[in-house]
XYZ file of C-alpha atoms in Angstrom:
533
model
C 18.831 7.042 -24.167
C 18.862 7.000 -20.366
C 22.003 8.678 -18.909
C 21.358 8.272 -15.309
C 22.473 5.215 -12.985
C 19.508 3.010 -12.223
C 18.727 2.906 -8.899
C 15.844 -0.201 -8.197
C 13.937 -0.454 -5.108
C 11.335 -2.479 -3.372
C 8.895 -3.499 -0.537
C 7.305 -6.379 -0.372
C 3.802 -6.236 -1.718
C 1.244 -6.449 0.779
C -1.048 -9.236 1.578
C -4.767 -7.606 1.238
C -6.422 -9.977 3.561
C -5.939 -7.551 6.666
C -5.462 -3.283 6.839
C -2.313 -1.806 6.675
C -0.461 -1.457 9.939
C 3.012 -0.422 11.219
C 4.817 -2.938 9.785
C 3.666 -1.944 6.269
C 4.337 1.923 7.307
C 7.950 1.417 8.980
C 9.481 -1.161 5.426
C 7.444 1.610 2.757
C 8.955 4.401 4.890
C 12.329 3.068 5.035
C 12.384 2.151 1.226
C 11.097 5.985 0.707
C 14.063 7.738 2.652
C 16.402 5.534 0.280
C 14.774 6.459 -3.205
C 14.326 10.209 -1.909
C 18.442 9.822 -1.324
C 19.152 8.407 -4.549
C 17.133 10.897 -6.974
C 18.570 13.474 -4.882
C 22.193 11.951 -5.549
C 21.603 11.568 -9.431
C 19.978 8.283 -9.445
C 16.945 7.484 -12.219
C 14.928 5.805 -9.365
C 12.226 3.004 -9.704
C 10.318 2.707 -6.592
C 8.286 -0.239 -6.486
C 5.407 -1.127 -3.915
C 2.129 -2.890 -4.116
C -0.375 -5.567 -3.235
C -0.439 -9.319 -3.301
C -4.003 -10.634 -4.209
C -3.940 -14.353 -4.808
C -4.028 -17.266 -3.236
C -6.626 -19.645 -0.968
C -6.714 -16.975 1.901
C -8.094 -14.533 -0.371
C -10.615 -16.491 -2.332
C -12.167 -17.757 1.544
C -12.284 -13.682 2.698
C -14.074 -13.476 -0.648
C -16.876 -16.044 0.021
C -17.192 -14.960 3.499
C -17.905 -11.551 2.343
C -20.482 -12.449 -0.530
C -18.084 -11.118 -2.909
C -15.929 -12.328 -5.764
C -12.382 -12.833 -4.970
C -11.748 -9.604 -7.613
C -14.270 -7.888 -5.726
C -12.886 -8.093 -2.331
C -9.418 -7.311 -3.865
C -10.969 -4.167 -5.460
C -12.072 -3.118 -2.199
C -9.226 -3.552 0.328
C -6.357 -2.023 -2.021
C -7.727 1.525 -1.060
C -6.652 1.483 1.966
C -2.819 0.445 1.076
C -2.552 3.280 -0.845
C -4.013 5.942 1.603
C -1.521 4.553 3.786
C 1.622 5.689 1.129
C -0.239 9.104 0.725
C -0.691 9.461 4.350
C 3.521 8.972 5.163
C 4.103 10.880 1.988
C 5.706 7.906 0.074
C 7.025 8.447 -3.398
C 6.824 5.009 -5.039
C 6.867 5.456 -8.641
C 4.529 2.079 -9.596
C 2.256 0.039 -7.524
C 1.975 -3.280 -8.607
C -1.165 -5.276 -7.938
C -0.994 -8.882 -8.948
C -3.846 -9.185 -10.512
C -3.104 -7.098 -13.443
C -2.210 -8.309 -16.910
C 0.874 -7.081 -16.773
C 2.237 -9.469 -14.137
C -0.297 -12.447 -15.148
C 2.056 -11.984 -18.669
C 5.236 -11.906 -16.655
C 4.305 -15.064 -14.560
C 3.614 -17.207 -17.323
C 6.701 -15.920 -19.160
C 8.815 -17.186 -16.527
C 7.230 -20.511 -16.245
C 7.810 -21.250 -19.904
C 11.424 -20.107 -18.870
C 11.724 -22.144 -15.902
C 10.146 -25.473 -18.063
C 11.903 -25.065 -21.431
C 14.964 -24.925 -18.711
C 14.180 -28.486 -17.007
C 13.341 -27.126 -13.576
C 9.964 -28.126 -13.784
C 8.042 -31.468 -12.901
C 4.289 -32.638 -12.396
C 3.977 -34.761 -9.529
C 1.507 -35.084 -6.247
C 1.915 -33.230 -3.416
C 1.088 -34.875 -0.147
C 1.386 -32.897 3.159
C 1.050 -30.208 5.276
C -0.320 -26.523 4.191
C -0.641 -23.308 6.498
C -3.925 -21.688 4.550
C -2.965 -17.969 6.551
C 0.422 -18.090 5.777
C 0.319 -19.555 2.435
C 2.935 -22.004 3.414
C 4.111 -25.701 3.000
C 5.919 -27.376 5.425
C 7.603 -30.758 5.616
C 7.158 -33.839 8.073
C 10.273 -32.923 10.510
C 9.239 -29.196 10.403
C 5.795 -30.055 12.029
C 7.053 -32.616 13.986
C 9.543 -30.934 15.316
C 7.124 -27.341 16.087
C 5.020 -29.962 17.583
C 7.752 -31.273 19.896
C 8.543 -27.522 20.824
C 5.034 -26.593 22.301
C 4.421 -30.157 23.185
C 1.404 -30.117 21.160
C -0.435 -33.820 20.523
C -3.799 -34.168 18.439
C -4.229 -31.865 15.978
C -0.476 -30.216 14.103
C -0.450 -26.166 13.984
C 1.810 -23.957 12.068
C 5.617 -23.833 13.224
C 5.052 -20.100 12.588
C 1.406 -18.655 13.262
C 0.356 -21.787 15.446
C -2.615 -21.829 13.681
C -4.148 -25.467 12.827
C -2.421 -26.718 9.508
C -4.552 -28.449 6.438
C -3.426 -31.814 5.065
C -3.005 -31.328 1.168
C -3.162 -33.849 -1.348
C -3.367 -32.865 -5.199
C -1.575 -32.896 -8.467
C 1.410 -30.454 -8.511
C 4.051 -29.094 -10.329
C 7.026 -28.615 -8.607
C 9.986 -26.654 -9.052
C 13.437 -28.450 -8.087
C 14.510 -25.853 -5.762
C 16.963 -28.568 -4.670
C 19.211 -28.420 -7.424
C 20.370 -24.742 -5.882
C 21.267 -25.897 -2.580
C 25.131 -25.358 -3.725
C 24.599 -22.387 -6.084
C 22.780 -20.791 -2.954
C 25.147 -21.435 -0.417
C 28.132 -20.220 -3.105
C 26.266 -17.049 -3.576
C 26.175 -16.442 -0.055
C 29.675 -16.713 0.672
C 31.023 -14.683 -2.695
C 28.684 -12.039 -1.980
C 28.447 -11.704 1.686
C 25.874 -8.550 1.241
C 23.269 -10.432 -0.934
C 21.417 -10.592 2.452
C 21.694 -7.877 5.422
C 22.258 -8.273 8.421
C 24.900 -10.624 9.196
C 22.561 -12.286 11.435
C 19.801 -13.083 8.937
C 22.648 -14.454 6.291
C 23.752 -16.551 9.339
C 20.259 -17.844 9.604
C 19.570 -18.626 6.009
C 22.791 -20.471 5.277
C 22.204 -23.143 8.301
C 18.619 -23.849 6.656
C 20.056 -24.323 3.358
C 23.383 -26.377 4.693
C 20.394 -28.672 6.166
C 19.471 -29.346 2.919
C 16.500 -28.135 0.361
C 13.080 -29.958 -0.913
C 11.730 -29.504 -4.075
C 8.578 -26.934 -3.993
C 5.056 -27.664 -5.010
C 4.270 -24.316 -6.915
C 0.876 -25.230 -8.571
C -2.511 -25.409 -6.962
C -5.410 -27.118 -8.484
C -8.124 -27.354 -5.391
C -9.241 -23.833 -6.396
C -8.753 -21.494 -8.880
C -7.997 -17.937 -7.823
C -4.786 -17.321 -8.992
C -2.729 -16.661 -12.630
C -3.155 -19.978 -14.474
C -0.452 -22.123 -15.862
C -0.033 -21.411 -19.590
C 0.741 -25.375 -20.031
C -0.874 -26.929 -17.555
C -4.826 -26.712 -17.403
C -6.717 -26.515 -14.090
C -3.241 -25.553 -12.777
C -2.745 -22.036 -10.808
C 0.406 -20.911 -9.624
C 1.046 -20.880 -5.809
C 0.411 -17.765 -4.235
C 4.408 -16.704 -2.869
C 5.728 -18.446 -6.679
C 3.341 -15.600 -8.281
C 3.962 -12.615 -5.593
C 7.930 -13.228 -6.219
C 7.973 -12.655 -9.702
C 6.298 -8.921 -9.403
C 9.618 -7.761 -9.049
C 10.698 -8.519 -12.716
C 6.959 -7.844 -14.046
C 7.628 -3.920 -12.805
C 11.030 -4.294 -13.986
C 9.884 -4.680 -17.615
C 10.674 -8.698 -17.595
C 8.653 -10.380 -20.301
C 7.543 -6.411 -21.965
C 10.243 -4.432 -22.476
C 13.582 -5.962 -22.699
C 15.295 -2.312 -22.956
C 14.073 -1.139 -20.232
C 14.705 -4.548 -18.358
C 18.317 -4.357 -19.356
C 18.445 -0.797 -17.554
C 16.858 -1.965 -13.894
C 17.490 -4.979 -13.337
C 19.231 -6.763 -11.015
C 17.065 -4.616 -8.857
C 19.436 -2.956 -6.197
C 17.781 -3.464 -2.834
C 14.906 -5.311 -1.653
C 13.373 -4.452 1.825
C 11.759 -7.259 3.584
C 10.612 -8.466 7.224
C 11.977 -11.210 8.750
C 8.999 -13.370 8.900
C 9.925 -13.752 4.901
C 13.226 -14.465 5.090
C 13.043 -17.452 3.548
C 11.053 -16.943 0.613
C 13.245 -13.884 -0.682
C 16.920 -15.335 0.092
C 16.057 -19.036 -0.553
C 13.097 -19.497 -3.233
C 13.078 -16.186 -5.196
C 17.183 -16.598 -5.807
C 17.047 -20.121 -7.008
C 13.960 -18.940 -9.444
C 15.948 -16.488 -10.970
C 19.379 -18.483 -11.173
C 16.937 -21.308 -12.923
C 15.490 -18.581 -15.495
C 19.173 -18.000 -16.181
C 18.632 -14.648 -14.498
C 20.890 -12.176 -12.452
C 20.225 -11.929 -8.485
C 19.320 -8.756 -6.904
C 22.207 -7.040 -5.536
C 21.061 -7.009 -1.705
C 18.024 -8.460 0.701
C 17.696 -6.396 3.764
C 16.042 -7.908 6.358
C 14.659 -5.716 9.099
C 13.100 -7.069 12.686
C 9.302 -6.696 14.512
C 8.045 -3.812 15.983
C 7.630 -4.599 19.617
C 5.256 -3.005 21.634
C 6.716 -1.437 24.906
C 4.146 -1.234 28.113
C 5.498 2.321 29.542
C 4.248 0.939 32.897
C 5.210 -2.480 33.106
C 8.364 -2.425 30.438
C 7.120 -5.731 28.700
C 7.633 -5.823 25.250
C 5.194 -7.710 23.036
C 4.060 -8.417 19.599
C 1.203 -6.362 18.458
C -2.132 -7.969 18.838
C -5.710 -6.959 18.758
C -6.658 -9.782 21.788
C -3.821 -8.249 23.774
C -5.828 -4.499 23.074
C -1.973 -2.925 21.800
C -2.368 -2.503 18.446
C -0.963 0.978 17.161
C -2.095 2.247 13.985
C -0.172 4.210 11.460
C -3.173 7.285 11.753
C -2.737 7.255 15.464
C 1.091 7.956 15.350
C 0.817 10.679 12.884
C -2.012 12.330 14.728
C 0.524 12.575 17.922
C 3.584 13.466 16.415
C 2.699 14.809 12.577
C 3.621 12.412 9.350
C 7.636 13.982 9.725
C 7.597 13.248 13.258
C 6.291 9.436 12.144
C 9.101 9.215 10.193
C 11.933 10.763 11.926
C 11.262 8.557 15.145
C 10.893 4.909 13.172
C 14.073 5.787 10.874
C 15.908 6.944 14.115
C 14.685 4.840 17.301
C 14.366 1.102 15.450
C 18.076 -0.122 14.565
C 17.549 -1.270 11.400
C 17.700 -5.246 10.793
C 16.801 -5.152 14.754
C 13.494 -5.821 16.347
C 12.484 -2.206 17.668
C 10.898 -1.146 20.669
C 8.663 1.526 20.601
C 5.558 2.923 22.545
C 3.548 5.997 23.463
C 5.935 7.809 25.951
C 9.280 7.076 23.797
C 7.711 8.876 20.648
C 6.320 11.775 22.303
C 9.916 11.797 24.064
C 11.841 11.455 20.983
C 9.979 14.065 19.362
C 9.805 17.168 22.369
C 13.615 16.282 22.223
C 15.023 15.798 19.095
C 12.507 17.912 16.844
C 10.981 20.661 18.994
C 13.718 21.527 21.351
C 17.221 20.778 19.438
C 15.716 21.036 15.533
C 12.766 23.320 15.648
C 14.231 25.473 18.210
C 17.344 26.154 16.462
C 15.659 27.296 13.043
C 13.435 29.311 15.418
C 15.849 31.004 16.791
C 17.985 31.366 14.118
C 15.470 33.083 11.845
C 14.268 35.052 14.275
C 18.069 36.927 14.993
C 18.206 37.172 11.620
C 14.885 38.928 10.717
C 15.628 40.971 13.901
C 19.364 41.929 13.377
C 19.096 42.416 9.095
C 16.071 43.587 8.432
C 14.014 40.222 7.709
C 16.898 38.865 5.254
C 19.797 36.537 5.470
C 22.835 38.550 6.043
C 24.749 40.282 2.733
C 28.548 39.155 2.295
C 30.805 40.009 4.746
C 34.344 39.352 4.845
C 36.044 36.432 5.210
C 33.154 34.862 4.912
C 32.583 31.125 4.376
C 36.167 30.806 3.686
C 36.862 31.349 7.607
C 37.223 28.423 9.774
C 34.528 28.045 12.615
C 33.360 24.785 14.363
C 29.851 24.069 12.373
C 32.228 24.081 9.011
C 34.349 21.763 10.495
C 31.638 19.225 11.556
C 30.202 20.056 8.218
C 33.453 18.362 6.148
C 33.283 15.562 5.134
C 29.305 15.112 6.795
C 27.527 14.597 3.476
C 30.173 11.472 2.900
C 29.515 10.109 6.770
C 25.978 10.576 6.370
C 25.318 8.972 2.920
C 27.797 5.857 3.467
C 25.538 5.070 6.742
C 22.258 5.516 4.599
C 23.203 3.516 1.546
C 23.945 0.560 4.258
C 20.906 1.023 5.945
C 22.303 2.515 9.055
C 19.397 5.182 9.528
C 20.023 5.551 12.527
C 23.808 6.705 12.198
C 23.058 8.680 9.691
C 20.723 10.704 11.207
C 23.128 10.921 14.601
C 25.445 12.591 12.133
C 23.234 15.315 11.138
C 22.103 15.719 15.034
C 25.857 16.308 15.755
C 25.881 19.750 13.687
C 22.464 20.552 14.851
C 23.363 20.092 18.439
C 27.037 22.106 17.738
C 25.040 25.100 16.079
C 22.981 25.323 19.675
C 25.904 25.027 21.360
C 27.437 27.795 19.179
C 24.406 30.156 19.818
C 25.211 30.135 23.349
C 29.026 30.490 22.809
C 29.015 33.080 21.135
C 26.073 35.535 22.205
C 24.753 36.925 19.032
C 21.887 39.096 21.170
C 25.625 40.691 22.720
C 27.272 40.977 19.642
C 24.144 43.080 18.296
C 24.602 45.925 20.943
C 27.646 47.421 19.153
C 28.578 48.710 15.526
C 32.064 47.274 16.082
C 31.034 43.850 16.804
C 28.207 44.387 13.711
C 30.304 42.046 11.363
C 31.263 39.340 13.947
C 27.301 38.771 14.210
C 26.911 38.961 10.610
C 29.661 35.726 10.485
C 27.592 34.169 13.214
C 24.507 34.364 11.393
C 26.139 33.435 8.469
C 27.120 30.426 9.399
C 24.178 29.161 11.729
C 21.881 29.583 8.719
C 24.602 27.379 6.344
C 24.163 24.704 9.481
C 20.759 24.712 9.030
C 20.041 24.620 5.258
C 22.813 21.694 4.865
C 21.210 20.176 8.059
C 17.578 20.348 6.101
C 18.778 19.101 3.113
C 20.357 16.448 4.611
C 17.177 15.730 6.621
C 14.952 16.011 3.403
C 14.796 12.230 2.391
C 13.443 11.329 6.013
C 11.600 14.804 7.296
C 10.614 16.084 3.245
C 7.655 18.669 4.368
C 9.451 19.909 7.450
C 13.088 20.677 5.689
C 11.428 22.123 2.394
C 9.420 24.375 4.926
C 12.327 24.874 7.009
C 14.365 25.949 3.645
C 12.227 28.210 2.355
C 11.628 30.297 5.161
C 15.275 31.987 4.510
C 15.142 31.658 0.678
C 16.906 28.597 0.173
C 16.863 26.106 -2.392
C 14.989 21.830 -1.155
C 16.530 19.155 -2.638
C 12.912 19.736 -5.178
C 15.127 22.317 -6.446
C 18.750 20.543 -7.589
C 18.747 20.057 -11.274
C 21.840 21.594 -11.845
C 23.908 19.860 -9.126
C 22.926 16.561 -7.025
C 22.919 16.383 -2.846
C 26.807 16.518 -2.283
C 26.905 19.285 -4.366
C 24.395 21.230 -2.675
C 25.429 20.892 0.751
C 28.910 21.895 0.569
C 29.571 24.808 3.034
C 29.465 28.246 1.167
C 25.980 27.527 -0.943
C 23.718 29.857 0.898
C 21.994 32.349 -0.768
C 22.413 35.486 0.751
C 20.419 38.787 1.388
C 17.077 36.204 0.700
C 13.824 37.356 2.762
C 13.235 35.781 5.990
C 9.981 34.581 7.581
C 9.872 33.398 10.690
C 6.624 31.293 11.026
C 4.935 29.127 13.404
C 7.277 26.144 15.457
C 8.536 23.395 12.800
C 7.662 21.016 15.402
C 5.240 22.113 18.351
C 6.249 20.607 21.437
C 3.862 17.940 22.849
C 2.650 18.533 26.589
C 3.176 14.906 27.042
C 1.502 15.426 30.669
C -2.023 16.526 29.467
């Protein structure tokens, strides 16, 4: 019997038609720091990430490429998951559509969703974006049209890329019957989708009413047939949705279903919005199923010129494409991760380019974080014999200003990350790690060493600048794991690897260090970058 809370996570799965880039990086990093958080607060975490593998898109890259659409499939998947071992991602499953497992759960739900009446066979007659796997009505072309003051041929109201006229047998689902059930969810649980901005956005498409969706393809064949329905495959976004109950246990292993689901957050980019706050709720209120808890929805990754200022979408024409390798080859797979979870406001489009990262990094992480351990550990080694200081009196019970920031930090820091708020959250840990330089200076250990008298004043000193920085590491463990565990064990000190006994707030109270451990100084956490050469 499981004794732990459940704590459900997931990315979207990735489309396999293109390599991974920095959008797939930044959502699987940010769903990392969460599940990292969560097992370290006592959660029984299920981490979910993967690939999405049907659909017309795929089947053309297939033919293009002499290869069957399995084939190609088989071969691009390799590189998603070099990219989760590269930024040291800890999913616990990675789903690929094409397995059994989620061919069972798809066909499983649409038995559900027809013994349910949601389900109709009719013909589907209009316009189909083949890249983005996407339908889209009369008034949405002709409107996207109107916008760019296009005439001739129509083009996709999101890629711009020339649309497909589709005409073939269908079933539909009747998404909408949930145009009142949606908007009711929306406004009883405000949180369902994050931020504010995005819920704002979703509940003026669905005030202007819904359509019922074609969800079954018959002009080719690669994807998970219908079990009723022959010659019938199951649009491509219909099928991807449902992976989140197929690693969930839906349709395998009701027990273990019961335990995980409603799955607690689901991290998405914008450019799906609708799909995951509009489609995949009204599938699962229609299976008679709960709603996860929360959608958050977080923006582009805008390209900054460090000459010119102009931001910009990536694009290979435009020559600006950044790749995932390329980031952690200037600033180390830590350094990757620090500056995306603390220079992008999350749910906000984010800025970023060469100069700000290499800034970002000499700042935060080599001169305030890797200086301070550096520092620290080497008075210590220096001043008591290559060990953290033995007891001394008074000692942690006495007040001093790194305690004080340290109340009540763990509780600051983990409300911001459970809502997302990365960026707060690491600000919070900066604040002690910026008061423990400060404190280095104020108080003058190198001084305080010259004299027996003043002997257990450093001691106290010591004391508590190594505290700051082992509850500072621990804290910074979920986003910076190598660096902290490194930075930990230097001076003897139990990573957030080590809590079995207690869970994160425990830990980090002020008083935990281990004392009279063996200190090593080591090479710079962070090498600073000569961001001139």
């Amino acid at each position: 019997m499981k004794t732990k809370p459940s704590y459900y996570i997931t990315t979207p799965i990735y489309y396999v038609n293109a390599e991974p880039h920095l959008g797939h990086a930044y959502t699987s990093v940010m769903a990392d720091v969460q599940a990292r958080l969560r097992r370290a607060m006592g959660f029984d975490v299920l981490f979910l990430t993967g690939t999405d593998e049907h659909g017309e898109k795929v089947a053309k890259a297939a033919a293009e490429h002499n290869m069957t659409p399995q084939e190609w499939c088989d071969a691009q998947v390799p590189a998603f998951k070099t990219l989760l071992d590269l930024l040291n991602i800890t999913n616990d499953d990675f789903i690929r559509t094409t397995q059994e497992r989620h061919i069972q759960a798809v066909q499983k739900l649409w038995e559900v969703l027809k013994e349910r009446g949601y389900l109709y066979k009719d013909t589907y007659d209009g316009w189909y974006c083949v890249p983005e796997e996407t339908y889209f009505t009369e008034t949405q072309v002709a409107h996207a049209d109107e916008k760019r003051g296009q005439k001739g041929a129509h083009l996709c109201p999101d890629c711009g890329r020339p649309l497909e006229r589709v005409q073939e047998e269908s079933w539909f689902f009747k998404l909408s019957a949930f145009q009142e059930p949606l908007l009711k969810l929306y406004e009883t649980n405000p949180h369902f989708i994050e931020p504010e901005i995005r819920r704002n956005e979703v509940v003026s498409f669905v005030k202007g009413g819904l359509k019922d969706l074609s969800v079954s393809r018959t002009s080719f064949d690669w994807g998970i047939p219908l079990p009723f329905a022959e010659k019938h495959i199951t649009y491509v976004w219909f099928d991807a949705l449902i992976n989140y109950l197929t690693a969930a246990g839906f349709g395998s292993d009701s027990e273990e279903f019961a335990y995980r689901w409603p799955a607690n957050a689901q991290l998405i980019g914008k450019d799906i919005l609708r799909f995951h706050c509009v489609i995949w709720p009204a599938m699962l209120m229609a299976a008679d199923i709960e709603v996860s808890d929360e959608v958050f929805v977080h923006g582009f990754l805008l390209m900054k010129d460090d000459k010119t200022g102009d931001e910009t979408k990536m694009s290979k024409s435009l020559g600006n494409v950044i790749t995932p390798q390329s980031v952690v080859d200037l600033i180390g797979v830590d350094g990757f991760r620090y500056f995306f979870m603390s220079n992008i406001k999350p749910g906000a489009d984010g800025s970023i380019s060469w100069d700000r990262m290499a800034q970002v990094y000499n700042t935060d992480l080599a001169n305030s974080w890797g200086n301070l351990v550096s520092r620290t550990l080497n008075m210590s080694a220096k001043y008591f014999e290559n060990k953290v200081p033995g007891p001394v009196a008074g000692w942690p019970d006495n007040s001093n200003p790194l305690k004080d920031i340290a109340c009540g930090l763990v509780d600051r820091y983990t409300h911001a990350l459970y809502t997302f708020a990365y960026d707060k959250a690491l600000a919070e840990v900066f604040e002690l790690i910026h008061a423990a330089n400060h404190y280095i200076e104020e108080m003058e250990p190198w001084a305080l060493a010259k004299s027996e008298e003043t002997k257990p004043q450093l001691q106290e000193v010591i004391l508590n600048l190594l505290e700051a920085i082992r509850i500072a590491a621990l804290l910074l463990s979920p986003v910076m794991p190598q660096t902290s565990q490194e930075a930990l064990q230097r001076f003897g000190q139990e990573g957030t690897e080590s809590l079995v006994d207690k869970t994160l707030d425990e830990a980090v109270a002020w008083g935990n260090l281990l004392l009279e451990q063996p200190v090593v100084k080591g090479d710079a956490l962070f090498p600073r970058l000569d961001i001139n050469a």
